[in-house]
Structures are given as structure tokens and as C-alpha cells.
């Protein structure tokens, strides 16, 4: 290994991350995240599990068509039908990978697969052979490797490398391993598998004991050259290793790691905010790297130290993850040039003059309500969904919230050019507003998630609301931001309803009066 080894960053936010309970994303949102990951220079994007649903298939297909800067990977069990479905979804990708897996731990083989170890090897070899005939690049994972028998693991790995797998991923599926053990396991596998030099070894660690990042990094020290991770550590149960922590540790401790990543770290913060805003999963304030407090210094001693020399209490620069220091705060007197300069600082590009004008109008609208516009506000505005093209738009609303009466809301909507009005009581202001909207649509949606997050601090901060609604098994997310939380909630709900209304796979899309 040389000092310049590339550590491959394999992001699975769109696959394992989406398996987090309550983190479903719709196709447009997945494409938005895939674009942000590609901008971040992620080497491999695991875009989904095409056999799992038509939605997953289409998402992988669309991402494969759109993204040309990263390799697009699709997951498949060690079954022919899964692999062919994955290959089909990937056919427009510039660079593609099929990732096939089968469990190898005694408990999984006996209880889940009901297969003998010999049958598992046979299925794995067959799967890799089919995958190799259908994709230029094949990854194999022995699921629950962290609890598998070492000799069996080496045996199956040798056979799948012979069958054409070029990446061998070692998952700690249940997050059971300790850092020293897991690192040692990787080293021993590489040393004991006779053809190990023909593959890149990867790790995929879950965070059940809070050790996903430590286990991944220990493996890198012992020869792994791919890490599977997710933005903000999203993932099944307690999540996966957090991409931002892996990348910034390797970058900050180059004295320890003999490899580095291709990640454009200045885009980390933007990516983290986007994933949090789309999933409605807020980032905890003390989260390493991307938490609101990660670069905040509260105590007088620390502040004094930082003023004298930044390195006294900071091991990384906030700018390196995309937080702009000496930030220019914008307000209602700021013009187009100030906004353009701020966007350049924040690495935000607008696709056309029209989209810049749209952003500028929304910026002015916000500046009328809010004294100071911070970087987070601009990022939120630029990530905002294009509401102007929606069929159902809010014209006006009023909500009465009086401690002695039931909350009451009146809503006026423009539905495809016509005005409709409704009112309702509710258990709270948001409930009343949602009930009033429900009177204007003649299909039922089930609200699965309602989450509010403040974008900046202060009572005039924009509140960002994410809702998830389900209609006939189709799940959509809606987002809204405003300084008024009830209005942000209404915008989020209407955003979701518009997506349902425009979904060609749903039949009931009639609105009252149309
Ligand atoms: O955790 C796991 O084992 C997985 C595999 C599919 C790689 O997600
Ligand atoms: Zn996993």
C-alpha cells in the first residue's frame, strides 16, 4: 500500500439509510440526494434495492440515467431474479456495480436461510457468476460476517473472488464487533484468502453499540480500502457509520492513515442538511462534524483560547466542511449581487436566470419577515422545492388559537386556477389547518410523520416542517419552511398532497370542485 492509497467512499444513504424506520424518500428526493452525493465526489452510490419495489427500481434507474460522476450500485440477494432486476435498473449507468449478498453466520444460515454452508457457497458463486455476466463490476457481501466462522468466511470469499467479485464487503450487520477485533478480522482475511490481492476489501458497520465509525476506521488501519457509510449515520436500527466522521477523521489524522478520500469536504454540511431536511430526521446538536455545536465555543476559557489561536481548541477548520466563517449576514436591503456573492461562498449554483430570479424573490419575501438572513436560510431557500408549478397553492390562511376555545383555521386555496375555501376546528392549530385542507380534497391520506426543525436560532427563525403521507401504499414527503410554524406546516402538507395529486400511479386524484 502506498501513502497515496485511495479510500473508496461507498455511500448507502439511499439504500441502508432509507431502511431507517420512518426515513422513506420519494424518487425526486432520492435524485436530489444522489446529485448532492455526486457533487461531494462519493465514489460509489448505492442507489437502492430494485427487486424490493417498483419505486426502488425506478429510483435506481433514474439515478443511473442522471449521475455520471459516481459509480451507481444496486443491491440484490444471491438470487437470479434479484440480480437481473438490478442489472435492468442499472442499464443506463455510465459506471455500474451489482452488490449481491448472502448470510454466512451459523444463526442466519440455519434459522433464516435454512441452508447448509455448502448450499450457501453454491448460491454465492452462482450469484456472482450471473452478476458478472450482467455488470462490469461486482461486489459480494457475506451478511453477518462479524458473527461468521472464520474458516468458512475465508472459503466463501476465495470462491466468489474466483467467480469474478472484485470487491469483498465484510459487514458487521448487527453492530456486535469491537474495533480491535474487527480490524484484526480484516487483516486475517486478507492474509488467509489466497487470492485476496485480486479484490478490494470493504467494511459495512452498523452502530448498535455506537462503534460503527470506530470499527470501520480500525478496519482501514488493517487494510480495508472501501468504507460503506451514510450521511448523518442514517441506517437500519441505530444506523451505519457516518460518512462525515470517516472522511474527516482520515483527513485530520493523515499521520495515522496511509490513505485519503476524494471527497470534496466543503460540500459535507450542505449534504448533511439536505438529508436531514428530506428525511425529517434532525441532526443532534452535539453530533460530531455536522452538529450545530460541533464548532461552537461556549465557555469563556475556550473562547479566549480560540481568539488567541484557533488550534487551541479546534482540530479541524469549520470552512473545511463548508461552514463559512466571517459570514456576511444578508437582510432586506441586500441586492442581487450580495445574494450572488453569498451563493458563490456557499457553493450554491442556480441552473438559470429564472431559477436565480425565483430564489431572489423568495429571499426578499423572507427578508421582509426576518431581520437577518443567515447562511442556513439561504441554503434552505436554494434546496426548496419549486412550489410555483404546483397544482394546489395556498392563497391565504388564518388560524385562531385561544386558550379558552378550540383552535380554528380558515384556508383559501388555488386549485388549478380556481379558488376554494374551507374552515375547521382541530386539536391544535396545525390539526385545524390540516382538517380544513382535508375538506377540500376528496381522497384520504394518512399522516405518517410530522417533524419541525428550526433552521437558525431565535424566535424569528424559519421553522422547517417535514411531513410524510401515505396514499394507496405510495409514500411521499412534503416540506415547507416559514417563520410562521403553522404556515410552514400547511406548506409542507400541500407539498405532499401536490405530489400525490401529480403521481401517475395513483388513480384517485380528484379534488373537490374539479
Ligand atoms: O448490514 C448488512 O449486512 C447489509 C448488507 C446487505 C451489506 O446491509
Ligand atoms: Zn447494513
Short mmCIF file of C-alpha atoms and ligand atoms in Angstrom, two decimals:
data_model
loop_
_atom_site.label_atom_id
_atom_site.label_comp_id
_atom_site.label_asym_id
_atom_site.label_seq_id
_atom_site.Cartn_x
_atom_site.Cartn_y
_atom_site.Cartn_z
CA UNK A 1 0.00 0.00 0.00
CA UNK A 2 1.30 3.42 -0.81
CA UNK A 3 0.86 6.70 1.01
CA UNK A 4 -1.47 7.79 -1.76
CA UNK A 5 -3.95 4.89 -1.46
CA UNK A 6 -7.50 5.95 -2.25
CA UNK A 7 -10.05 5.04 0.38
CA UNK A 8 -13.19 4.35 -1.62
CA UNK A 9 -16.27 6.01 -0.14
CA UNK A 10 -19.35 3.90 -0.82
CA UNK A 11 -22.44 5.79 0.27
CA UNK A 12 -25.55 3.79 1.14
CA UNK A 13 -27.80 6.63 2.38
CA UNK A 14 -30.29 5.82 -0.38
CA UNK A 15 -30.38 2.09 0.41
CA UNK A 16 -29.43 1.20 4.01
CA UNK A 17 -30.17 4.79 5.08
CA UNK A 18 -33.64 4.57 3.63
CA UNK A 19 -34.17 1.39 5.66
CA UNK A 20 -34.18 3.57 8.82
CA UNK A 21 -37.67 3.30 10.26
CA UNK A 22 -39.51 6.39 9.04
CA UNK A 23 -36.89 7.61 6.56
CA UNK A 24 -38.60 6.84 3.25
CA UNK A 25 -37.81 9.20 0.40
CA UNK A 26 -39.63 9.71 -2.86
CA UNK A 27 -37.94 9.48 -6.25
CA UNK A 28 -37.36 13.22 -6.73
CA UNK A 29 -35.82 13.40 -3.27
CA UNK A 30 -33.56 10.43 -3.98
CA UNK A 31 -32.38 12.10 -7.18
CA UNK A 32 -31.73 15.31 -5.26
CA UNK A 33 -29.63 13.40 -2.71
CA UNK A 34 -27.82 11.43 -5.45
CA UNK A 35 -26.88 14.74 -7.10
CA UNK A 36 -25.55 16.07 -3.80
CA UNK A 37 -23.54 12.85 -3.25
CA UNK A 38 -22.09 13.04 -6.72
CA UNK A 39 -21.16 16.69 -6.06
CA UNK A 40 -19.48 15.53 -2.88
CA UNK A 41 -17.37 13.18 -5.07
CA UNK A 42 -18.62 9.99 -3.48
CA UNK A 43 -17.01 7.08 -5.40
CA UNK A 44 -19.96 4.67 -5.26
CA UNK A 45 -23.62 5.48 -4.63
CA UNK A 46 -25.75 2.51 -3.57
CA UNK A 47 -29.00 3.79 -5.03
CA UNK A 48 -31.43 1.09 -3.90
CA UNK A 49 -32.62 -2.49 -3.92
CA UNK A 50 -34.50 -2.78 -7.26
CA UNK A 51 -36.33 -6.06 -6.52
CA UNK A 52 -37.78 -4.60 -3.31
CA UNK A 53 -40.41 -2.42 -5.02
CA UNK A 54 -41.23 -0.64 -8.27
CA UNK A 55 -40.38 2.64 -6.55
CA UNK A 56 -36.89 1.36 -5.70
CA UNK A 57 -36.41 0.08 -9.25
CA UNK A 58 -37.39 3.43 -10.78
CA UNK A 59 -35.23 5.37 -8.34
CA UNK A 60 -32.14 3.30 -9.25
CA UNK A 61 -32.99 3.62 -12.95
CA UNK A 62 -33.39 7.42 -12.78
CA UNK A 63 -30.23 7.85 -10.72
CA UNK A 64 -28.32 5.64 -13.18
CA UNK A 65 -29.51 7.89 -16.03
CA UNK A 66 -28.68 11.13 -14.22
CA UNK A 67 -25.42 10.63 -12.34
CA UNK A 68 -22.26 10.27 -14.37
CA UNK A 69 -19.60 11.24 -11.81
CA UNK A 70 -20.03 8.31 -9.39
CA UNK A 71 -20.46 4.56 -9.83
CA UNK A 72 -24.10 3.55 -9.28
CA UNK A 73 -24.66 0.36 -7.33
CA UNK A 74 -27.80 -1.73 -6.89
CA UNK A 75 -28.33 -4.35 -4.20
CA UNK A 76 -29.51 -7.90 -4.93
CA UNK A 77 -29.90 -11.02 -2.83
CA UNK A 78 -27.99 -14.02 -4.17
CA UNK A 79 -30.92 -14.86 -6.41
CA UNK A 80 -31.08 -14.74 -10.20
CA UNK A 81 -34.33 -12.71 -10.27
CA UNK A 82 -32.84 -10.07 -7.94
CA UNK A 83 -29.63 -9.79 -9.95
CA UNK A 84 -31.40 -9.48 -13.30
CA UNK A 85 -33.72 -6.80 -11.87
CA UNK A 86 -30.69 -4.91 -10.54
CA UNK A 87 -28.93 -5.19 -13.92
CA UNK A 88 -32.02 -3.89 -15.68
CA UNK A 89 -32.27 -0.87 -13.37
CA UNK A 90 -28.58 -0.10 -13.95
CA UNK A 91 -28.52 -0.39 -17.72
CA UNK A 92 -28.16 3.36 -18.39
CA UNK A 93 -25.42 3.90 -15.82
CA UNK A 94 -22.06 5.18 -17.02
CA UNK A 95 -20.36 3.15 -14.28
CA UNK A 96 -22.37 0.41 -12.58
CA UNK A 97 -21.99 -2.20 -9.85
CA UNK A 98 -24.14 -5.10 -8.70
CA UNK A 99 -23.84 -5.80 -4.98
CA UNK A 100 -25.02 -9.29 -4.12
CA UNK A 101 -25.16 -10.79 -0.64
CA UNK A 102 -25.99 -13.93 1.30
CA UNK A 103 -25.76 -14.57 5.04
CA UNK A 104 -22.84 -16.64 6.33
CA UNK A 105 -23.25 -16.73 10.12
CA UNK A 106 -24.47 -20.02 11.64
CA UNK A 107 -27.61 -18.37 13.07
CA UNK A 108 -28.57 -16.75 9.75
CA UNK A 109 -27.84 -19.88 7.67
CA UNK A 110 -29.79 -22.18 9.99
CA UNK A 111 -32.68 -20.01 11.14
CA UNK A 112 -33.22 -17.57 8.25
CA UNK A 113 -31.96 -19.25 5.08
CA UNK A 114 -32.40 -22.85 6.23
CA UNK A 115 -29.39 -23.77 4.10
CA UNK A 116 -26.25 -25.77 4.74
CA UNK A 117 -22.91 -23.94 4.48
CA UNK A 118 -22.25 -25.84 1.20
CA UNK A 119 -25.54 -24.59 -0.26
CA UNK A 120 -24.68 -21.03 0.78
CA UNK A 121 -21.33 -21.26 -1.05
CA UNK A 122 -23.03 -22.73 -4.11
CA UNK A 123 -25.63 -19.92 -4.18
CA UNK A 124 -23.00 -17.23 -3.65
CA UNK A 125 -20.80 -18.47 -6.50
CA UNK A 126 -23.80 -18.79 -8.81
CA UNK A 127 -24.98 -15.27 -7.91
CA UNK A 128 -21.57 -13.70 -8.51
CA UNK A 129 -21.26 -15.53 -11.85
CA UNK A 130 -24.67 -14.23 -13.01
CA UNK A 131 -23.85 -10.73 -11.74
CA UNK A 132 -20.50 -10.78 -13.57
CA UNK A 133 -22.30 -11.61 -16.82
CA UNK A 134 -24.56 -8.59 -16.29
CA UNK A 135 -22.36 -5.84 -14.85
CA UNK A 136 -18.80 -4.67 -15.27
CA UNK A 137 -18.23 -4.54 -11.52
CA UNK A 138 -19.44 -6.98 -8.83
CA UNK A 139 -19.38 -6.69 -5.05
CA UNK A 140 -20.11 -9.59 -2.73
CA UNK A 141 -21.13 -9.37 0.96
CA UNK A 142 -21.22 -12.30 3.37
CA UNK A 143 -24.03 -10.89 5.52
CA UNK A 144 -23.38 -11.04 9.29
CA UNK A 145 -19.70 -11.69 8.57
CA UNK A 146 -18.93 -10.25 12.01
CA UNK A 147 -20.51 -13.37 13.58
CA UNK A 148 -19.42 -15.93 10.96
CA UNK A 149 -16.94 -18.77 11.29
CA UNK A 150 -13.53 -17.50 10.16
CA UNK A 151 -12.56 -20.55 8.04
CA UNK A 152 -15.95 -20.64 6.34
CA UNK A 153 -15.71 -16.92 5.63
CA UNK A 154 -12.27 -17.30 4.01
CA UNK A 155 -13.53 -20.25 1.98
CA UNK A 156 -16.58 -18.45 0.53
CA UNK A 157 -14.57 -15.29 -0.15
CA UNK A 158 -11.92 -17.25 -2.10
CA UNK A 159 -14.64 -18.89 -4.22
CA UNK A 160 -16.51 -15.65 -5.04
CA UNK A 161 -13.28 -13.89 -6.00
CA UNK A 162 -12.60 -16.79 -8.38
CA UNK A 163 -16.13 -16.29 -9.76
CA UNK A 164 -15.42 -12.62 -10.52
CA UNK A 165 -16.19 -10.49 -7.44
CA UNK A 166 -13.77 -7.56 -7.32
CA UNK A 167 -14.97 -6.00 -4.06
CA UNK A 168 -15.47 -8.09 -0.93
CA UNK A 169 -17.51 -6.28 1.68
CA UNK A 170 -17.35 -7.51 5.26
CA UNK A 171 -20.49 -6.40 7.11
CA UNK A 172 -20.88 -6.19 10.85
CA UNK A 173 -24.60 -6.48 10.21
CA UNK A 174 -25.73 -6.37 13.83
CA UNK A 175 -23.04 -4.00 15.17
CA UNK A 176 -21.63 -6.64 17.51
CA UNK A 177 -17.89 -6.34 16.93
CA UNK A 178 -15.24 -4.41 18.88
CA UNK A 179 -12.80 -2.16 16.98
CA UNK A 180 -9.66 -4.22 17.76
CA UNK A 181 -11.45 -7.50 16.84
CA UNK A 182 -12.94 -6.21 13.61
CA UNK A 183 -9.68 -4.65 12.41
CA UNK A 184 -7.89 -7.92 13.20
CA UNK A 185 -10.58 -9.87 11.31
CA UNK A 186 -9.98 -7.82 8.14
CA UNK A 187 -6.22 -8.26 8.44
CA UNK A 188 -6.57 -12.05 8.92
CA UNK A 189 -8.99 -12.43 6.00
CA UNK A 190 -6.63 -10.55 3.68
CA UNK A 191 -3.71 -12.69 4.90
CA UNK A 192 -5.54 -16.03 4.68
CA UNK A 193 -7.56 -15.80 1.46
CA UNK A 194 -5.09 -16.94 -1.22
CA UNK A 195 -6.49 -14.70 -4.00
CA UNK A 196 -7.19 -11.65 -1.77
CA UNK A 197 -4.93 -9.42 -3.86
CA UNK A 198 -7.49 -9.67 -6.70
CA UNK A 199 -10.16 -7.80 -4.69
CA UNK A 200 -10.63 -4.62 -2.70
CA UNK A 201 -11.76 -5.24 0.86
CA UNK A 202 -14.60 -3.16 2.19
CA UNK A 203 -16.42 -2.83 5.51
CA UNK A 204 -20.04 -2.07 6.35
CA UNK A 205 -20.56 -1.44 10.06
CA UNK A 206 -23.78 -0.90 11.98
CA UNK A 207 -23.94 1.28 15.04
CA UNK A 208 -25.88 -0.81 17.58
CA UNK A 209 -23.15 -0.32 20.20
CA UNK A 210 -22.12 3.11 18.91
CA UNK A 211 -18.97 1.59 17.33
CA UNK A 212 -19.71 1.77 13.60
CA UNK A 213 -17.18 4.52 12.86
CA UNK A 214 -14.51 3.05 15.18
CA UNK A 215 -14.92 -0.42 13.67
CA UNK A 216 -14.72 0.99 10.14
CA UNK A 217 -11.60 3.03 10.90
CA UNK A 218 -9.90 0.13 12.66
CA UNK A 219 -10.51 -1.92 9.51
CA UNK A 220 -8.98 0.81 7.36
CA UNK A 221 -5.87 0.63 9.53
CA UNK A 222 -5.79 -3.10 8.80
CA UNK A 223 -6.15 -2.99 5.03
CA UNK A 224 -9.78 -2.19 4.12
CA UNK A 225 -9.85 0.24 1.20
CA UNK A 226 -13.59 0.82 0.91
CA UNK A 227 -15.92 2.02 3.66
CA UNK A 228 -19.69 1.78 3.36
CA UNK A 229 -21.31 4.67 5.16
CA UNK A 230 -24.22 7.10 5.18
CA UNK A 231 -24.76 10.83 5.57
CA UNK A 232 -25.51 11.68 9.23
CA UNK A 233 -25.08 7.95 10.07
CA UNK A 234 -28.61 7.17 8.86
CA UNK A 235 -29.41 3.47 8.51
CA UNK A 236 -31.21 0.39 9.75
CA UNK A 237 -31.81 0.48 13.57
CA UNK A 238 -29.04 2.59 15.18
CA UNK A 239 -27.67 3.40 11.73
CA UNK A 240 -24.48 2.93 9.74
CA UNK A 241 -21.05 4.54 10.04
CA UNK A 242 -21.37 8.28 9.40
CA UNK A 243 -19.66 9.33 6.15
CA UNK A 244 -18.67 12.74 7.50
CA UNK A 245 -16.93 11.21 10.54
CA UNK A 246 -14.98 8.66 8.46
CA UNK A 247 -13.89 11.25 5.90
CA UNK A 248 -12.90 13.96 8.39
CA UNK A 249 -11.03 11.51 10.64
CA UNK A 250 -8.93 10.22 7.76
CA UNK A 251 -8.29 13.79 6.58
CA UNK A 252 -7.49 15.17 10.03
CA UNK A 253 -5.29 12.23 11.08
CA UNK A 254 -3.18 11.75 7.97
CA UNK A 255 -0.37 10.92 10.40
CA UNK A 256 -2.28 7.72 11.29
CA UNK A 257 -3.94 6.71 8.00
CA UNK A 258 -1.93 5.88 4.90
CA UNK A 259 -4.84 6.70 2.60
CA UNK A 260 -7.19 9.55 1.79
CA UNK A 261 -10.57 10.05 0.12
CA UNK A 262 -11.64 12.00 -2.98
CA UNK A 263 -14.45 13.69 -1.03
CA UNK A 264 -14.88 17.45 -1.50
CA UNK A 265 -15.28 18.03 2.22
CA UNK A 266 -16.59 21.59 1.71
CA UNK A 267 -19.85 20.05 0.49
CA UNK A 268 -20.38 17.92 3.63
CA UNK A 269 -22.52 20.41 5.53
CA UNK A 270 -24.83 21.01 2.60
CA UNK A 271 -25.31 17.28 2.08
CA UNK A 272 -26.00 16.72 5.76
CA UNK A 273 -28.63 19.48 5.81
CA UNK A 274 -30.27 18.16 2.68
CA UNK A 275 -30.58 14.61 4.04
CA UNK A 276 -31.89 15.90 7.36
CA UNK A 277 -34.42 18.14 5.67
CA UNK A 278 -35.65 15.44 3.27
CA UNK A 279 -35.97 12.70 5.88
CA UNK A 280 -37.20 14.99 8.67
CA UNK A 281 -34.51 13.46 10.93
CA UNK A 282 -32.86 16.37 12.75
CA UNK A 283 -29.12 16.18 13.41
CA UNK A 284 -28.41 16.13 17.15
CA UNK A 285 -26.63 19.39 18.15
CA UNK A 286 -23.59 17.60 19.59
CA UNK A 287 -23.18 15.24 16.62
CA UNK A 288 -19.52 15.08 15.51
CA UNK A 289 -18.67 17.18 12.43
CA UNK A 290 -22.17 18.29 11.37
CA UNK A 291 -23.97 19.03 14.67
CA UNK A 292 -24.88 22.70 15.28
CA UNK A 293 -22.47 22.79 18.24
CA UNK A 294 -19.58 20.94 16.60
CA UNK A 295 -17.69 24.21 16.03
CA UNK A 296 -19.37 26.36 18.72
CA UNK A 297 -17.34 27.51 21.70
CA UNK A 298 -19.36 28.45 24.76
CA UNK A 299 -17.00 28.57 27.73
CA UNK A 300 -15.00 31.75 28.31
CA UNK A 301 -11.71 29.85 28.59
CA UNK A 302 -12.29 28.14 25.26
CA UNK A 303 -13.37 31.38 23.54
CA UNK A 304 -10.29 33.14 24.85
CA UNK A 305 -8.09 30.31 23.58
CA UNK A 306 -9.72 30.32 20.13
CA UNK A 307 -9.27 34.09 19.78
CA UNK A 308 -5.56 33.73 20.60
CA UNK A 309 -5.02 30.72 18.38
CA UNK A 310 -7.71 28.63 16.67
CA UNK A 311 -5.74 25.40 17.13
CA UNK A 312 -6.03 25.64 20.95
CA UNK A 313 -9.50 24.07 20.82
CA UNK A 314 -10.15 23.20 17.17
CA UNK A 315 -8.63 20.25 15.33
CA UNK A 316 -10.46 20.98 12.07
CA UNK A 317 -11.47 24.16 10.29
CA UNK A 318 -15.20 24.85 10.09
CA UNK A 319 -14.61 26.03 6.50
CA UNK A 320 -13.36 22.54 5.57
CA UNK A 321 -16.84 21.08 5.95
CA UNK A 322 -18.50 24.04 4.25
CA UNK A 323 -19.33 26.29 7.18
CA UNK A 324 -18.45 29.83 6.13
CA UNK A 325 -16.69 31.91 8.73
CA UNK A 326 -16.82 35.72 8.76
CA UNK A 327 -20.19 35.17 7.35
CA UNK A 328 -21.83 38.07 5.57
CA UNK A 329 -25.35 38.33 7.02
CA UNK A 330 -27.91 39.44 4.46
CA UNK A 331 -31.05 41.48 5.09
CA UNK A 332 -33.87 43.21 3.27
CA UNK A 333 -31.59 45.86 1.78
CA UNK A 334 -29.27 43.29 0.22
CA UNK A 335 -29.42 43.21 -3.55
CA UNK A 336 -28.86 40.63 -6.27
CA UNK A 337 -25.08 40.95 -6.16
CA UNK A 338 -24.91 40.31 -2.43
CA UNK A 339 -27.06 37.22 -2.87
CA UNK A 340 -24.89 36.03 -5.79
CA UNK A 341 -21.74 36.54 -3.72
CA UNK A 342 -23.24 34.62 -0.81
CA UNK A 343 -24.30 31.79 -3.12
CA UNK A 344 -20.77 31.57 -4.53
CA UNK A 345 -19.37 31.40 -0.97
CA UNK A 346 -21.81 28.61 -0.15
CA UNK A 347 -21.13 26.74 -3.43
CA UNK A 348 -24.76 27.09 -4.49
CA UNK A 349 -25.33 27.18 -8.22
CA UNK A 350 -28.55 28.26 -9.87
CA UNK A 351 -29.32 26.47 -13.14
CA UNK A 352 -30.69 29.51 -14.99
CA UNK A 353 -31.58 33.20 -14.69
CA UNK A 354 -35.15 32.14 -13.97
CA UNK A 355 -34.16 29.95 -11.06
CA UNK A 356 -31.94 32.74 -9.66
CA UNK A 357 -34.83 35.23 -10.00
CA UNK A 358 -37.13 32.79 -8.24
CA UNK A 359 -34.62 32.39 -5.42
CA UNK A 360 -34.15 36.16 -5.19
CA UNK A 361 -37.93 36.73 -4.92
CA UNK A 362 -38.19 34.14 -2.14
CA UNK A 363 -35.17 35.71 -0.43
CA UNK A 364 -36.86 39.16 -0.49
CA UNK A 365 -40.09 37.68 0.84
CA UNK A 366 -38.21 36.11 3.73
CA UNK A 367 -36.17 39.26 4.38
CA UNK A 368 -39.43 41.19 4.83
CA UNK A 369 -40.33 38.90 7.71
CA UNK A 370 -36.95 38.18 9.21
CA UNK A 371 -34.38 40.78 10.15
CA UNK A 372 -31.21 38.87 9.37
CA UNK A 373 -30.87 36.13 6.78
CA UNK A 374 -28.21 33.56 7.70
CA UNK A 375 -26.36 31.05 5.54
CA UNK A 376 -28.70 28.27 6.71
CA UNK A 377 -31.67 30.30 5.47
CA UNK A 378 -30.12 30.72 2.01
CA UNK A 379 -29.26 27.02 1.82
CA UNK A 380 -32.83 26.15 2.81
CA UNK A 381 -34.22 28.52 0.16
CA UNK A 382 -31.97 27.03 -2.51
CA UNK A 383 -32.96 23.48 -1.54
CA UNK A 384 -36.58 24.49 -1.59
CA UNK A 385 -38.90 22.58 -3.80
CA UNK A 386 -40.23 24.53 -6.76
CA UNK A 387 -43.62 25.32 -5.31
CA UNK A 388 -44.65 27.69 -8.12
CA UNK A 389 -45.51 24.82 -10.53
CA UNK A 390 -47.81 23.03 -8.10
CA UNK A 391 -51.50 22.45 -8.86
CA UNK A 392 -52.66 23.38 -5.36
CA UNK A 393 -51.35 26.60 -3.87
CA UNK A 394 -52.05 28.41 -0.65
CA UNK A 395 -53.70 31.81 -1.20
CA UNK A 396 -54.31 32.76 2.42
CA UNK A 397 -54.91 31.25 5.81
CA UNK A 398 -55.91 32.40 9.25
CA UNK A 399 -55.70 30.43 12.45
CA UNK A 400 -57.23 31.34 15.81
CA UNK A 401 -55.54 29.85 18.80
CA UNK A 402 -57.15 30.96 22.06
CA UNK A 403 -56.52 29.05 25.31
CA UNK A 404 -60.26 29.10 26.13
CA UNK A 405 -61.53 27.83 22.75
CA UNK A 406 -60.85 25.05 20.27
CA UNK A 407 -58.31 26.15 17.65
CA UNK A 408 -59.94 27.16 14.38
CA UNK A 409 -58.45 27.53 10.88
CA UNK A 410 -59.66 29.07 7.61
CA UNK A 411 -57.82 28.13 4.44
CA UNK A 412 -58.14 29.55 0.93
CA UNK A 413 -56.51 27.50 -1.83
CA UNK A 414 -55.94 28.00 -5.53
CA UNK A 415 -56.63 24.62 -7.10
CA UNK A 416 -55.67 24.57 -10.78
CA UNK A 417 -56.59 28.24 -11.19
CA UNK A 418 -59.83 28.24 -9.17
CA UNK A 419 -60.29 29.46 -5.61
CA UNK A 420 -61.71 27.24 -2.86
CA UNK A 421 -62.20 27.97 0.81
CA UNK A 422 -62.79 25.85 3.88
CA UNK A 423 -62.61 26.06 7.64
CA UNK A 424 -62.36 23.63 10.53
CA UNK A 425 -61.67 23.17 14.21
CA UNK A 426 -58.89 20.91 15.42
CA UNK A 427 -56.94 19.64 18.40
CA UNK A 428 -54.30 22.25 17.73
CA UNK A 429 -53.64 24.99 15.18
CA UNK A 430 -51.91 22.61 12.76
CA UNK A 431 -54.60 19.94 13.16
CA UNK A 432 -57.32 22.55 12.45
CA UNK A 433 -55.49 23.74 9.31
CA UNK A 434 -54.98 20.17 8.06
CA UNK A 435 -58.66 19.35 8.69
CA UNK A 436 -59.66 22.41 6.65
CA UNK A 437 -57.43 21.27 3.77
CA UNK A 438 -58.82 17.73 4.01
CA UNK A 439 -62.32 19.16 3.39
CA UNK A 440 -61.10 20.40 0.01
CA UNK A 441 -59.64 17.14 -1.24
CA UNK A 442 -61.79 14.09 -1.74
CA UNK A 443 -59.17 11.45 -1.11
CA UNK A 444 -57.81 10.36 2.25
CA UNK A 445 -54.16 10.44 3.09
CA UNK A 446 -52.63 9.00 6.22
CA UNK A 447 -50.15 11.26 8.02
CA UNK A 448 -47.15 9.12 9.00
CA UNK A 449 -44.66 11.75 10.11
CA UNK A 450 -44.79 15.37 11.20
CA UNK A 451 -41.48 16.91 12.20
CA UNK A 452 -40.47 20.51 12.92
CA UNK A 453 -36.90 21.69 12.93
CA UNK A 454 -35.65 25.25 13.40
CA UNK A 455 -33.25 26.33 10.67
CA UNK A 456 -31.50 29.05 12.69
CA UNK A 457 -31.90 30.12 16.30
CA UNK A 458 -34.16 32.91 17.63
CA UNK A 459 -37.91 33.30 17.75
CA UNK A 460 -37.95 34.75 14.22
CA UNK A 461 -36.16 31.66 12.87
CA UNK A 462 -37.64 29.79 9.93
CA UNK A 463 -39.28 26.60 11.03
CA UNK A 464 -38.79 23.72 8.63
CA UNK A 465 -41.59 21.20 8.60
CA UNK A 466 -41.41 17.73 7.04
CA UNK A 467 -44.49 15.56 6.68
CA UNK A 468 -44.81 12.07 5.29
CA UNK A 469 -48.18 10.95 3.97
CA UNK A 470 -49.32 7.65 2.53
CA UNK A 471 -51.99 7.03 -0.08
CA UNK A 472 -52.57 3.53 -1.50
CA UNK A 473 -49.07 2.37 -0.48
CA UNK A 474 -47.45 5.37 -2.17
CA UNK A 475 -45.39 7.34 0.34
CA UNK A 476 -44.50 10.96 -0.28
CA UNK A 477 -42.72 13.58 1.77
CA UNK A 478 -43.70 17.21 1.89
CA UNK A 479 -41.54 20.12 3.01
CA UNK A 480 -42.30 23.68 3.96
CA UNK A 481 -40.36 26.47 5.62
CA UNK A 482 -41.57 29.75 7.03
CA UNK A 483 -41.08 32.00 10.03
CA UNK A 484 -44.65 31.03 10.98
CA UNK A 485 -44.67 27.35 12.03
CA UNK A 486 -48.36 26.83 11.21
CA UNK A 487 -47.85 28.24 7.70
CA UNK A 488 -44.73 26.06 7.28
CA UNK A 489 -46.88 23.08 8.31
CA UNK A 490 -49.58 23.97 5.77
CA UNK A 491 -46.96 24.40 3.01
CA UNK A 492 -45.43 21.02 3.86
CA UNK A 493 -48.83 19.30 3.80
CA UNK A 494 -49.79 20.94 0.49
CA UNK A 495 -46.42 19.98 -0.98
CA UNK A 496 -47.12 16.32 -0.12
CA UNK A 497 -50.71 16.49 -1.42
CA UNK A 498 -49.49 18.01 -4.68
CA UNK A 499 -47.07 15.11 -5.12
CA UNK A 500 -49.90 12.63 -4.58
CA UNK A 501 -52.12 14.58 -6.95
CA UNK A 502 -49.44 14.54 -9.65
CA UNK A 503 -48.47 10.88 -9.18
CA UNK A 504 -49.44 8.99 -12.35
CA UNK A 505 -49.61 5.70 -10.42
CA UNK A 506 -52.47 6.90 -8.23
CA UNK A 507 -55.97 6.86 -9.58
CA UNK A 508 -57.81 9.00 -7.07
CA UNK A 509 -56.52 12.42 -7.81
CA UNK A 510 -59.73 14.38 -7.91
CA UNK A 511 -60.11 17.48 -5.84
CA UNK A 512 -63.45 18.93 -4.79
CA UNK A 513 -64.79 21.20 -7.42
CA UNK A 514 -62.59 19.98 -10.30
O1 LIG B 1 -25.92 -4.79 7.10
C1 LIG B 1 -25.75 -5.56 6.15
O2 LIG B 1 -25.26 -6.68 6.29
C2 LIG B 1 -26.17 -5.11 4.84
C3 LIG B 1 -25.74 -5.96 3.67
C4 LIG B 1 -26.78 -6.02 2.63
C5 LIG B 1 -24.43 -5.44 3.15
O3 LIG B 1 -26.76 -4.05 4.71
ZN1 LIG B 2 -26.49 -2.77 6.52
#
